[in-house]
Amino acid sequence: MNFKALTLTAILAVATPAIADVAVNTAAVAQSSTPSGTFQDANWAVTLRWHDGAFWYIGRNKRTGAEIALLDPAFTGESHRRVYTWSNNGTLYQVTWRPNDPNIIRLTVMDANGQVPINRLLRR
């Protein structure tokens, strides 16, 4: 009998449940370590949420009622300052969030020409 193959089989048999548990818990941690809820000021409301395995941005202009829904942002930043960026036809919708200040986000919208028409703090 091949001792190395037997040892590898035993290790994999024991490790497989632990690997599956880490994968499931990683998704749960990802969801809990992102901003969620509705953040707003007098003009803008942004709802951030997980739904069907995707992270959604729903932005609404409170004056006009115009709304946009985007999913699956690019993620940058570090553990103390996270930046989520959604793209739509050259316009970037960026949310900056600090986990130690979970009730505030910074919404920055940059158009295809590099202009920034929106750069505001929104509160939950």
mmCIF file of N, CA and C in Angstrom:
data_model
loop_
_atom_site.group_PDB
_atom_site.id
_atom_site.type_symbol
_atom_site.label_atom_id
_atom_site.label_comp_id
_atom_site.label_asym_id
_atom_site.label_seq_id
_atom_site.Cartn_x
_atom_site.Cartn_y
_atom_site.Cartn_z
ATOM 1 N N MET A 1 0.834 -1.170 0.000
ATOM 2 C CA MET A 1 0.000 0.000 0.000
ATOM 3 C C MET A 1 0.890 1.250 0.000
ATOM 4 N N ASN A 2 0.489 2.270 -0.735
ATOM 5 C CA ASN A 2 1.259 3.505 -0.830
ATOM 6 C C ASN A 2 0.937 4.391 0.365
ATOM 7 N N PHE A 3 1.895 4.551 1.251
ATOM 8 C CA PHE A 3 1.692 5.306 2.484
ATOM 9 C C PHE A 3 1.367 6.781 2.204
ATOM 10 N N LYS A 4 2.037 7.386 1.211
ATOM 11 C CA LYS A 4 1.793 8.793 0.881
ATOM 12 C C LYS A 4 0.365 9.006 0.383
ATOM 13 N N ALA A 5 -0.107 8.136 -0.481
ATOM 14 C CA ALA A 5 -1.475 8.255 -1.008
ATOM 15 C C ALA A 5 -2.492 8.076 0.104
ATOM 16 N N LEU A 6 -2.257 7.124 0.993
ATOM 17 C CA LEU A 6 -3.165 6.883 2.110
ATOM 18 C C LEU A 6 -3.202 8.089 3.049
ATOM 19 N N THR A 7 -2.058 8.669 3.320
ATOM 20 C CA THR A 7 -1.976 9.853 4.187
ATOM 21 C C THR A 7 -2.701 11.036 3.556
ATOM 22 N N LEU A 8 -2.493 11.257 2.263
ATOM 23 C CA LEU A 8 -3.154 12.352 1.561
ATOM 24 C C LEU A 8 -4.672 12.173 1.572
ATOM 25 N N THR A 9 -5.128 10.961 1.349
ATOM 26 C CA THR A 9 -6.566 10.675 1.365
ATOM 27 C C THR A 9 -7.150 10.963 2.745
ATOM 28 N N ALA A 10 -6.468 10.575 3.779
ATOM 29 C CA ALA A 10 -6.943 10.808 5.146
ATOM 30 C C ALA A 10 -6.997 12.301 5.454
ATOM 31 N N ILE A 11 -5.989 13.048 5.042
ATOM 32 C CA ILE A 11 -5.963 14.494 5.288
ATOM 33 C C ILE A 11 -7.102 15.174 4.550
ATOM 34 N N LEU A 12 -7.320 14.821 3.286
ATOM 35 C CA LEU A 12 -8.407 15.424 2.511
ATOM 36 C C LEU A 12 -9.769 15.077 3.094
ATOM 37 N N ALA A 13 -9.931 13.863 3.572
ATOM 38 C CA ALA A 13 -11.207 13.455 4.160
ATOM 39 C C ALA A 13 -11.520 14.270 5.400
ATOM 40 N N VAL A 14 -10.507 14.565 6.190
ATOM 41 C CA VAL A 14 -10.702 15.352 7.403
ATOM 42 C C VAL A 14 -10.853 16.833 7.074
ATOM 43 N N ALA A 15 -10.125 17.329 6.076
ATOM 44 C CA ALA A 15 -10.100 18.763 5.775
ATOM 45 C C ALA A 15 -11.290 19.244 4.969
ATOM 46 N N THR A 16 -11.925 18.388 4.200
ATOM 47 C CA THR A 16 -13.006 18.823 3.313
ATOM 48 C C THR A 16 -14.122 19.552 4.043
ATOM 49 N N PRO A 17 -14.652 19.063 5.164
ATOM 50 C CA PRO A 17 -15.698 19.827 5.865
ATOM 51 C C PRO A 17 -15.197 21.193 6.332
ATOM 52 N N ALA A 18 -13.947 21.274 6.755
ATOM 53 C CA ALA A 18 -13.400 22.556 7.197
ATOM 54 C C ALA A 18 -13.275 23.526 6.038
ATOM 55 N N ILE A 19 -12.867 23.046 4.876
ATOM 56 C CA ILE A 19 -12.755 23.909 3.697
ATOM 57 C C ILE A 19 -14.126 24.429 3.310
ATOM 58 N N ALA A 20 -15.140 23.576 3.309
ATOM 59 C CA ALA A 20 -16.502 24.000 2.977
ATOM 60 C C ALA A 20 -17.001 25.028 3.977
ATOM 61 N N ASP A 21 -16.702 24.829 5.262
ATOM 62 C CA ASP A 21 -17.137 25.767 6.289
ATOM 63 C C ASP A 21 -16.500 27.133 6.085
ATOM 64 N N VAL A 22 -15.215 27.166 5.747
ATOM 65 C CA VAL A 22 -14.532 28.437 5.498
ATOM 66 C C VAL A 22 -15.154 29.142 4.309
ATOM 67 N N ALA A 23 -15.480 28.425 3.243
ATOM 68 C CA ALA A 23 -16.085 29.034 2.053
ATOM 69 C C ALA A 23 -17.438 29.639 2.393
ATOM 70 N N VAL A 24 -18.258 28.956 3.141
ATOM 71 C CA VAL A 24 -19.573 29.477 3.516
ATOM 72 C C VAL A 24 -19.425 30.682 4.431
ATOM 73 N N ASN A 25 -18.547 30.586 5.417
ATOM 74 C CA ASN A 25 -18.371 31.693 6.345
ATOM 75 C C ASN A 25 -17.769 32.911 5.676
ATOM 76 N N THR A 26 -16.928 32.726 4.665
ATOM 77 C CA THR A 26 -16.343 33.860 3.949
ATOM 78 C C THR A 26 -17.435 34.679 3.272
ATOM 79 N N ALA A 27 -18.412 34.022 2.661
ATOM 80 C CA ALA A 27 -19.521 34.750 2.031
ATOM 81 C C ALA A 27 -20.323 35.507 3.077
ATOM 82 N N ALA A 28 -20.556 34.900 4.222
ATOM 83 C CA ALA A 28 -21.301 35.574 5.284
ATOM 84 C C ALA A 28 -20.530 36.779 5.801
ATOM 85 N N VAL A 29 -19.228 36.644 5.959
ATOM 86 C CA VAL A 29 -18.403 37.770 6.416
ATOM 87 C C VAL A 29 -18.405 38.876 5.381
ATOM 88 N N ALA A 30 -18.315 38.532 4.092
ATOM 89 C CA ALA A 30 -18.322 39.544 3.032
ATOM 90 C C ALA A 30 -19.601 40.354 3.094
ATOM 91 N N GLN A 31 -20.727 39.696 3.327
ATOM 92 C CA GLN A 31 -21.993 40.411 3.389
ATOM 93 C C GLN A 31 -22.074 41.297 4.625
ATOM 94 N N SER A 32 -21.547 40.834 5.741
ATOM 95 C CA SER A 32 -21.654 41.627 6.964
ATOM 96 C C SER A 32 -20.616 42.744 7.017
ATOM 97 N N SER A 33 -19.585 42.684 6.173
ATOM 98 C CA SER A 33 -18.544 43.701 6.216
ATOM 99 C C SER A 33 -18.688 44.716 5.080
ATOM 100 N N THR A 34 -19.906 44.873 4.577
ATOM 101 C CA THR A 34 -20.196 45.876 3.558
ATOM 102 C C THR A 34 -21.299 46.785 4.087
ATOM 103 N N PRO A 35 -21.359 48.007 3.588
ATOM 104 C CA PRO A 35 -22.443 48.887 4.040
ATOM 105 C C PRO A 35 -23.787 48.357 3.552
ATOM 106 N N SER A 36 -24.822 48.561 4.343
ATOM 107 C CA SER A 36 -26.148 48.143 3.909
ATOM 108 C C SER A 36 -27.191 49.091 4.473
ATOM 109 N N GLY A 37 -28.290 49.183 3.769
ATOM 110 C CA GLY A 37 -29.360 50.076 4.180
ATOM 111 C C GLY A 37 -29.458 51.257 3.241
ATOM 112 N N THR A 38 -30.272 52.230 3.638
ATOM 113 C CA THR A 38 -30.462 53.432 2.826
ATOM 114 C C THR A 38 -29.748 54.600 3.476
ATOM 115 N N PHE A 39 -28.942 55.283 2.679
ATOM 116 C CA PHE A 39 -28.185 56.454 3.102
ATOM 117 C C PHE A 39 -28.719 57.616 2.272
ATOM 118 N N GLN A 40 -28.907 58.790 2.914
ATOM 119 C CA GLN A 40 -29.539 59.880 2.159
ATOM 120 C C GLN A 40 -29.213 61.250 2.720
ATOM 121 N N ASP A 41 -29.520 62.239 1.890
ATOM 122 C CA ASP A 41 -29.543 63.646 2.305
ATOM 123 C C ASP A 41 -30.802 64.238 1.680
ATOM 124 N N ALA A 42 -30.876 65.542 1.561
ATOM 125 C CA ALA A 42 -32.093 66.177 1.038
ATOM 126 C C ALA A 42 -32.333 65.852 -0.439
ATOM 127 N N ASN A 43 -31.267 65.562 -1.197
ATOM 128 C CA ASN A 43 -31.393 65.364 -2.646
ATOM 129 C C ASN A 43 -31.246 63.929 -3.129
ATOM 130 N N TRP A 44 -30.485 63.121 -2.414
ATOM 131 C CA TRP A 44 -30.120 61.793 -2.906
ATOM 132 C C TRP A 44 -30.416 60.721 -1.883
ATOM 133 N N ALA A 45 -30.821 59.553 -2.358
ATOM 134 C CA ALA A 45 -30.988 58.371 -1.514
ATOM 135 C C ALA A 45 -30.285 57.210 -2.207
ATOM 136 N N VAL A 46 -29.442 56.525 -1.478
ATOM 137 C CA VAL A 46 -28.721 55.373 -2.007
ATOM 138 C C VAL A 46 -29.005 54.189 -1.098
ATOM 139 N N THR A 47 -29.504 53.124 -1.693
ATOM 140 C CA THR A 47 -29.733 51.885 -0.957
ATOM 141 C C THR A 47 -28.684 50.876 -1.404
ATOM 142 N N LEU A 48 -27.990 50.286 -0.428
ATOM 143 C CA LEU A 48 -26.971 49.276 -0.675
ATOM 144 C C LEU A 48 -27.437 47.995 -0.006
ATOM 145 N N ARG A 49 -27.412 46.886 -0.769
ATOM 146 C CA ARG A 49 -27.863 45.638 -0.160
ATOM 147 C C ARG A 49 -27.377 44.436 -0.946
ATOM 148 N N TRP A 50 -27.307 43.315 -0.249
ATOM 149 C CA TRP A 50 -27.031 42.027 -0.867
ATOM 150 C C TRP A 50 -28.364 41.412 -1.247
ATOM 151 N N HIS A 51 -28.452 40.900 -2.480
ATOM 152 C CA HIS A 51 -29.652 40.212 -2.921
ATOM 153 C C HIS A 51 -29.261 39.179 -3.969
ATOM 154 N N ASP A 52 -29.649 37.947 -3.762
ATOM 155 C CA ASP A 52 -29.339 36.841 -4.678
ATOM 156 C C ASP A 52 -27.848 36.741 -4.977
ATOM 157 N N GLY A 53 -27.023 36.934 -3.948
ATOM 158 C CA GLY A 53 -25.582 36.784 -4.100
ATOM 159 C C GLY A 53 -24.877 37.946 -4.773
ATOM 160 N N ALA A 54 -25.597 39.041 -5.028
ATOM 161 C CA ALA A 54 -24.983 40.221 -5.664
ATOM 162 C C ALA A 54 -25.128 41.424 -4.739
ATOM 163 N N PHE A 55 -24.153 42.322 -4.789
ATOM 164 C CA PHE A 55 -24.183 43.547 -3.999
ATOM 165 C C PHE A 55 -24.757 44.654 -4.881
ATOM 166 N N TRP A 56 -25.888 45.200 -4.479
ATOM 167 C CA TRP A 56 -26.647 46.160 -5.276
ATOM 168 C C TRP A 56 -26.457 47.595 -4.803
ATOM 169 N N TYR A 57 -26.473 48.494 -5.773
ATOM 170 C CA TYR A 57 -26.529 49.945 -5.569
ATOM 171 C C TYR A 57 -27.831 50.400 -6.218
ATOM 172 N N ILE A 58 -28.686 51.052 -5.439
ATOM 173 C CA ILE A 58 -29.906 51.642 -5.993
ATOM 174 C C ILE A 58 -29.876 53.119 -5.602
ATOM 175 N N GLY A 59 -29.674 53.971 -6.590
ATOM 176 C CA GLY A 59 -29.579 55.412 -6.356
ATOM 177 C C GLY A 59 -30.825 56.113 -6.866
ATOM 178 N N ARG A 60 -31.278 57.090 -6.086
ATOM 179 C CA ARG A 60 -32.487 57.818 -6.485
ATOM 180 C C ARG A 60 -32.309 59.309 -6.233
ATOM 181 N N ASN A 61 -32.639 60.103 -7.268
ATOM 182 C CA ASN A 61 -32.686 61.553 -7.137
ATOM 183 C C ASN A 61 -34.041 61.881 -6.516
ATOM 184 N N LYS A 62 -34.044 62.416 -5.312
ATOM 185 C CA LYS A 62 -35.291 62.656 -4.584
ATOM 186 C C LYS A 62 -36.126 63.785 -5.206
ATOM 187 N N ARG A 63 -35.484 64.650 -5.934
ATOM 188 C CA ARG A 63 -36.227 65.766 -6.555
ATOM 189 C C ARG A 63 -36.930 65.360 -7.840
ATOM 190 N N THR A 64 -36.262 64.523 -8.648
ATOM 191 C CA THR A 64 -36.843 64.147 -9.938
ATOM 192 C C THR A 64 -37.478 62.756 -9.922
ATOM 193 N N GLY A 65 -37.089 61.942 -8.954
ATOM 194 C CA GLY A 65 -37.572 60.569 -8.906
ATOM 195 C C GLY A 65 -36.780 59.614 -9.779
ATOM 196 N N ALA A 66 -35.788 60.112 -10.529
ATOM 197 C CA ALA A 66 -34.958 59.252 -11.383
ATOM 198 C C ALA A 66 -34.209 58.246 -10.503
ATOM 199 N N GLU A 67 -34.132 57.019 -11.003
ATOM 200 C CA GLU A 67 -33.519 55.954 -10.221
ATOM 201 C C GLU A 67 -32.643 55.087 -11.104
ATOM 202 N N ILE A 68 -31.573 54.548 -10.523
ATOM 203 C CA ILE A 68 -30.694 53.619 -11.234
ATOM 204 C C ILE A 68 -30.344 52.482 -10.278
ATOM 205 N N ALA A 69 -30.311 51.276 -10.815
ATOM 206 C CA ALA A 69 -29.931 50.096 -10.037
ATOM 207 C C ALA A 69 -28.756 49.420 -10.725
ATOM 208 N N LEU A 70 -27.701 49.184 -9.971
ATOM 209 C CA LEU A 70 -26.480 48.569 -10.497
ATOM 210 C C LEU A 70 -26.044 47.464 -9.548
ATOM 211 N N LEU A 71 -25.310 46.479 -10.076
ATOM 212 C CA LEU A 71 -24.834 45.413 -9.203
ATOM 213 C C LEU A 71 -23.404 45.048 -9.511
ATOM 214 N N ASP A 72 -22.816 44.307 -8.578
ATOM 215 C CA ASP A 72 -21.452 43.788 -8.671
ATOM 216 C C ASP A 72 -20.393 44.869 -8.882
ATOM 217 N N PRO A 73 -20.079 45.614 -7.836
ATOM 218 C CA PRO A 73 -19.068 46.664 -7.945
ATOM 219 C C PRO A 73 -17.647 46.112 -7.959
ATOM 220 N N ALA A 74 -16.738 46.954 -8.408
ATOM 221 C CA ALA A 74 -15.312 46.688 -8.214
ATOM 222 C C ALA A 74 -15.000 47.128 -6.789
ATOM 223 N N PHE A 75 -14.106 46.433 -6.127
ATOM 224 C CA PHE A 75 -13.759 46.739 -4.746
ATOM 225 C C PHE A 75 -12.303 47.156 -4.665
ATOM 226 N N THR A 76 -12.058 48.274 -3.990
ATOM 227 C CA THR A 76 -10.692 48.714 -3.701
ATOM 228 C C THR A 76 -10.675 49.208 -2.258
ATOM 229 N N GLY A 77 -9.528 49.601 -1.807
ATOM 230 C CA GLY A 77 -9.417 50.116 -0.449
ATOM 231 C C GLY A 77 -8.786 49.108 0.487
ATOM 232 N N GLU A 78 -8.916 49.408 1.762
ATOM 233 C CA GLU A 78 -8.332 48.581 2.810
ATOM 234 C C GLU A 78 -9.402 48.283 3.847
ATOM 235 N N SER A 79 -9.037 47.573 4.878
ATOM 236 C CA SER A 79 -10.024 47.167 5.873
ATOM 237 C C SER A 79 -10.648 48.359 6.595
ATOM 238 N N HIS A 80 -9.929 49.462 6.734
ATOM 239 C CA HIS A 80 -10.468 50.624 7.456
ATOM 240 C C HIS A 80 -11.188 51.628 6.550
ATOM 241 N N ARG A 81 -11.030 51.485 5.234
ATOM 242 C CA ARG A 81 -11.683 52.388 4.282
ATOM 243 C C ARG A 81 -11.929 51.621 2.990
ATOM 244 N N ARG A 82 -13.188 51.325 2.722
ATOM 245 C CA ARG A 82 -13.536 50.488 1.579
ATOM 246 C C ARG A 82 -14.211 51.325 0.505
ATOM 247 N N VAL A 83 -13.871 51.030 -0.740
ATOM 248 C CA VAL A 83 -14.416 51.773 -1.870
ATOM 249 C C VAL A 83 -15.056 50.775 -2.834
ATOM 250 N N TYR A 84 -16.330 51.010 -3.138
ATOM 251 C CA TYR A 84 -17.097 50.181 -4.057
ATOM 252 C C TYR A 84 -17.434 51.041 -5.266
ATOM 253 N N THR A 85 -17.141 50.552 -6.474
ATOM 254 C CA THR A 85 -17.365 51.329 -7.686
ATOM 255 C C THR A 85 -18.194 50.530 -8.682
ATOM 256 N N TRP A 86 -19.329 51.104 -9.041
ATOM 257 C CA TRP A 86 -20.196 50.538 -10.070
ATOM 258 C C TRP A 86 -20.032 51.385 -11.324
ATOM 259 N N SER A 87 -20.117 50.759 -12.489
ATOM 260 C CA SER A 87 -19.947 51.473 -13.747
ATOM 261 C C SER A 87 -21.197 51.290 -14.608
ATOM 262 N N ASN A 88 -21.603 52.389 -15.268
ATOM 263 C CA ASN A 88 -22.753 52.340 -16.168
ATOM 264 C C ASN A 88 -22.513 53.297 -17.339
ATOM 265 N N ASN A 89 -22.220 52.743 -18.505
ATOM 266 C CA ASN A 89 -22.005 53.549 -19.719
ATOM 267 C C ASN A 89 -21.012 54.691 -19.520
ATOM 268 N N GLY A 90 -19.899 54.403 -18.882
ATOM 269 C CA GLY A 90 -18.853 55.401 -18.691
ATOM 270 C C GLY A 90 -19.006 56.248 -17.443
ATOM 271 N N THR A 91 -20.141 56.174 -16.776
ATOM 272 C CA THR A 91 -20.338 56.905 -15.525
ATOM 273 C C THR A 91 -20.001 55.975 -14.371
ATOM 274 N N LEU A 92 -19.204 56.484 -13.425
ATOM 275 C CA LEU A 92 -18.811 55.705 -12.260
ATOM 276 C C LEU A 92 -19.588 56.183 -11.043
ATOM 277 N N TYR A 93 -20.140 55.242 -10.308
ATOM 278 C CA TYR A 93 -20.852 55.507 -9.055
ATOM 279 C C TYR A 93 -20.012 54.879 -7.953
ATOM 280 N N GLN A 94 -19.447 55.718 -7.104
ATOM 281 C CA GLN A 94 -18.502 55.238 -6.115
ATOM 282 C C GLN A 94 -19.025 55.511 -4.703
ATOM 283 N N VAL A 95 -18.967 54.478 -3.878
ATOM 284 C CA VAL A 95 -19.346 54.594 -2.478
ATOM 285 C C VAL A 95 -18.108 54.285 -1.643
ATOM 286 N N THR A 96 -17.762 55.219 -0.780
ATOM 287 C CA THR A 96 -16.656 55.028 0.147
ATOM 288 C C THR A 96 -17.252 54.863 1.534
ATOM 289 N N TRP A 97 -16.791 53.840 2.243
ATOM 290 C CA TRP A 97 -17.373 53.496 3.538
ATOM 291 C C TRP A 97 -16.282 53.096 4.513
ATOM 292 N N ARG A 98 -16.406 53.587 5.729
ATOM 293 C CA ARG A 98 -15.482 53.218 6.795
ATOM 294 C C ARG A 98 -16.250 52.374 7.816
ATOM 295 N N PRO A 99 -15.859 51.124 8.032
ATOM 296 C CA PRO A 99 -16.573 50.266 8.984
ATOM 297 C C PRO A 99 -16.673 50.854 10.387
ATOM 298 N N ASN A 100 -15.707 51.689 10.791
ATOM 299 C CA ASN A 100 -15.790 52.279 12.127
ATOM 300 C C ASN A 100 -16.772 53.444 12.187
ATOM 301 N N ASP A 101 -17.326 53.844 11.065
ATOM 302 C CA ASP A 101 -18.362 54.880 10.995
ATOM 303 C C ASP A 101 -19.466 54.363 10.059
ATOM 304 N N PRO A 102 -20.181 53.304 10.468
ATOM 305 C CA PRO A 102 -21.049 52.559 9.546
ATOM 306 C C PRO A 102 -22.290 53.299 9.064
ATOM 307 N N ASN A 103 -22.633 54.428 9.666
ATOM 308 C CA ASN A 103 -23.856 55.135 9.286
ATOM 309 C C ASN A 103 -23.647 56.252 8.273
ATOM 310 N N ILE A 104 -22.433 56.357 7.737
ATOM 311 C CA ILE A 104 -22.124 57.403 6.762
ATOM 312 C C ILE A 104 -21.393 56.784 5.569
ATOM 313 N N ILE A 105 -21.795 57.204 4.371
ATOM 314 C CA ILE A 105 -21.046 56.853 3.162
ATOM 315 C C ILE A 105 -20.740 58.149 2.409
ATOM 316 N N ARG A 106 -19.734 58.107 1.570
ATOM 317 C CA ARG A 106 -19.486 59.194 0.637
ATOM 318 C C ARG A 106 -19.888 58.693 -0.740
ATOM 319 N N LEU A 107 -20.810 59.397 -1.367
ATOM 320 C CA LEU A 107 -21.232 59.085 -2.730
ATOM 321 C C LEU A 107 -20.517 60.029 -3.676
ATOM 322 N N THR A 108 -19.797 59.456 -4.629
ATOM 323 C CA THR A 108 -19.128 60.234 -5.665
ATOM 324 C C THR A 108 -19.570 59.678 -7.010
ATOM 325 N N VAL A 109 -20.052 60.562 -7.871
ATOM 326 C CA VAL A 109 -20.435 60.164 -9.227
ATOM 327 C C VAL A 109 -19.531 60.918 -10.188
ATOM 328 N N MET A 110 -18.887 60.154 -11.088
ATOM 329 C CA MET A 110 -17.989 60.752 -12.077
ATOM 330 C C MET A 110 -18.494 60.387 -13.458
ATOM 331 N N ASP A 111 -18.722 61.417 -14.293
ATOM 332 C CA ASP A 111 -19.226 61.143 -15.639
ATOM 333 C C ASP A 111 -18.091 60.714 -16.564
ATOM 334 N N ALA A 112 -18.422 60.377 -17.786
ATOM 335 C CA ALA A 112 -17.446 59.858 -18.755
ATOM 336 C C ALA A 112 -16.363 60.874 -19.095
ATOM 337 N N ASN A 113 -16.617 62.168 -18.854
ATOM 338 C CA ASN A 113 -15.627 63.221 -19.127
ATOM 339 C C ASN A 113 -14.742 63.520 -17.932
ATOM 340 N N GLY A 114 -14.921 62.792 -16.835
ATOM 341 C CA GLY A 114 -14.115 63.017 -15.644
ATOM 342 C C GLY A 114 -14.675 64.080 -14.713
ATOM 343 N N GLN A 115 -15.820 64.634 -15.049
ATOM 344 C CA GLN A 115 -16.462 65.628 -14.175
ATOM 345 C C GLN A 115 -17.123 64.913 -12.996
ATOM 346 N N VAL A 116 -17.175 65.576 -11.846
ATOM 347 C CA VAL A 116 -17.761 64.996 -10.640
ATOM 348 C C VAL A 116 -18.976 65.824 -10.236
ATOM 349 N N PRO A 117 -20.157 65.490 -10.772
ATOM 350 C CA PRO A 117 -21.350 66.264 -10.418
ATOM 351 C C PRO A 117 -21.878 65.993 -9.018
ATOM 352 N N ILE A 118 -21.519 64.844 -8.443
ATOM 353 C CA ILE A 118 -21.987 64.505 -7.092
ATOM 354 C C ILE A 118 -20.813 64.039 -6.258
ATOM 355 N N ASN A 119 -20.631 64.657 -5.101
ATOM 356 C CA ASN A 119 -19.625 64.262 -4.127
ATOM 357 C C ASN A 119 -20.178 64.677 -2.768
ATOM 358 N N ARG A 120 -20.910 63.757 -2.135
ATOM 359 C CA ARG A 120 -21.647 64.108 -0.932
ATOM 360 C C ARG A 120 -21.543 63.019 0.131
ATOM 361 N N LEU A 121 -21.667 63.460 1.388
ATOM 362 C CA LEU A 121 -21.819 62.520 2.492
ATOM 363 C C LEU A 121 -23.299 62.224 2.662
ATOM 364 N N LEU A 122 -23.641 60.944 2.788
ATOM 365 C CA LEU A 122 -25.014 60.537 3.004
ATOM 366 C C LEU A 122 -25.067 59.764 4.317
ATOM 367 N N ARG A 123 -26.133 59.980 5.055
ATOM 368 C CA ARG A 123 -26.283 59.334 6.361
ATOM 369 C C ARG A 123 -27.448 58.357 6.358
ATOM 370 N N ARG A 124 -27.294 57.305 7.166
ATOM 371 C CA ARG A 124 -28.351 56.311 7.301
ATOM 372 C C ARG A 124 -29.418 56.851 8.232
#
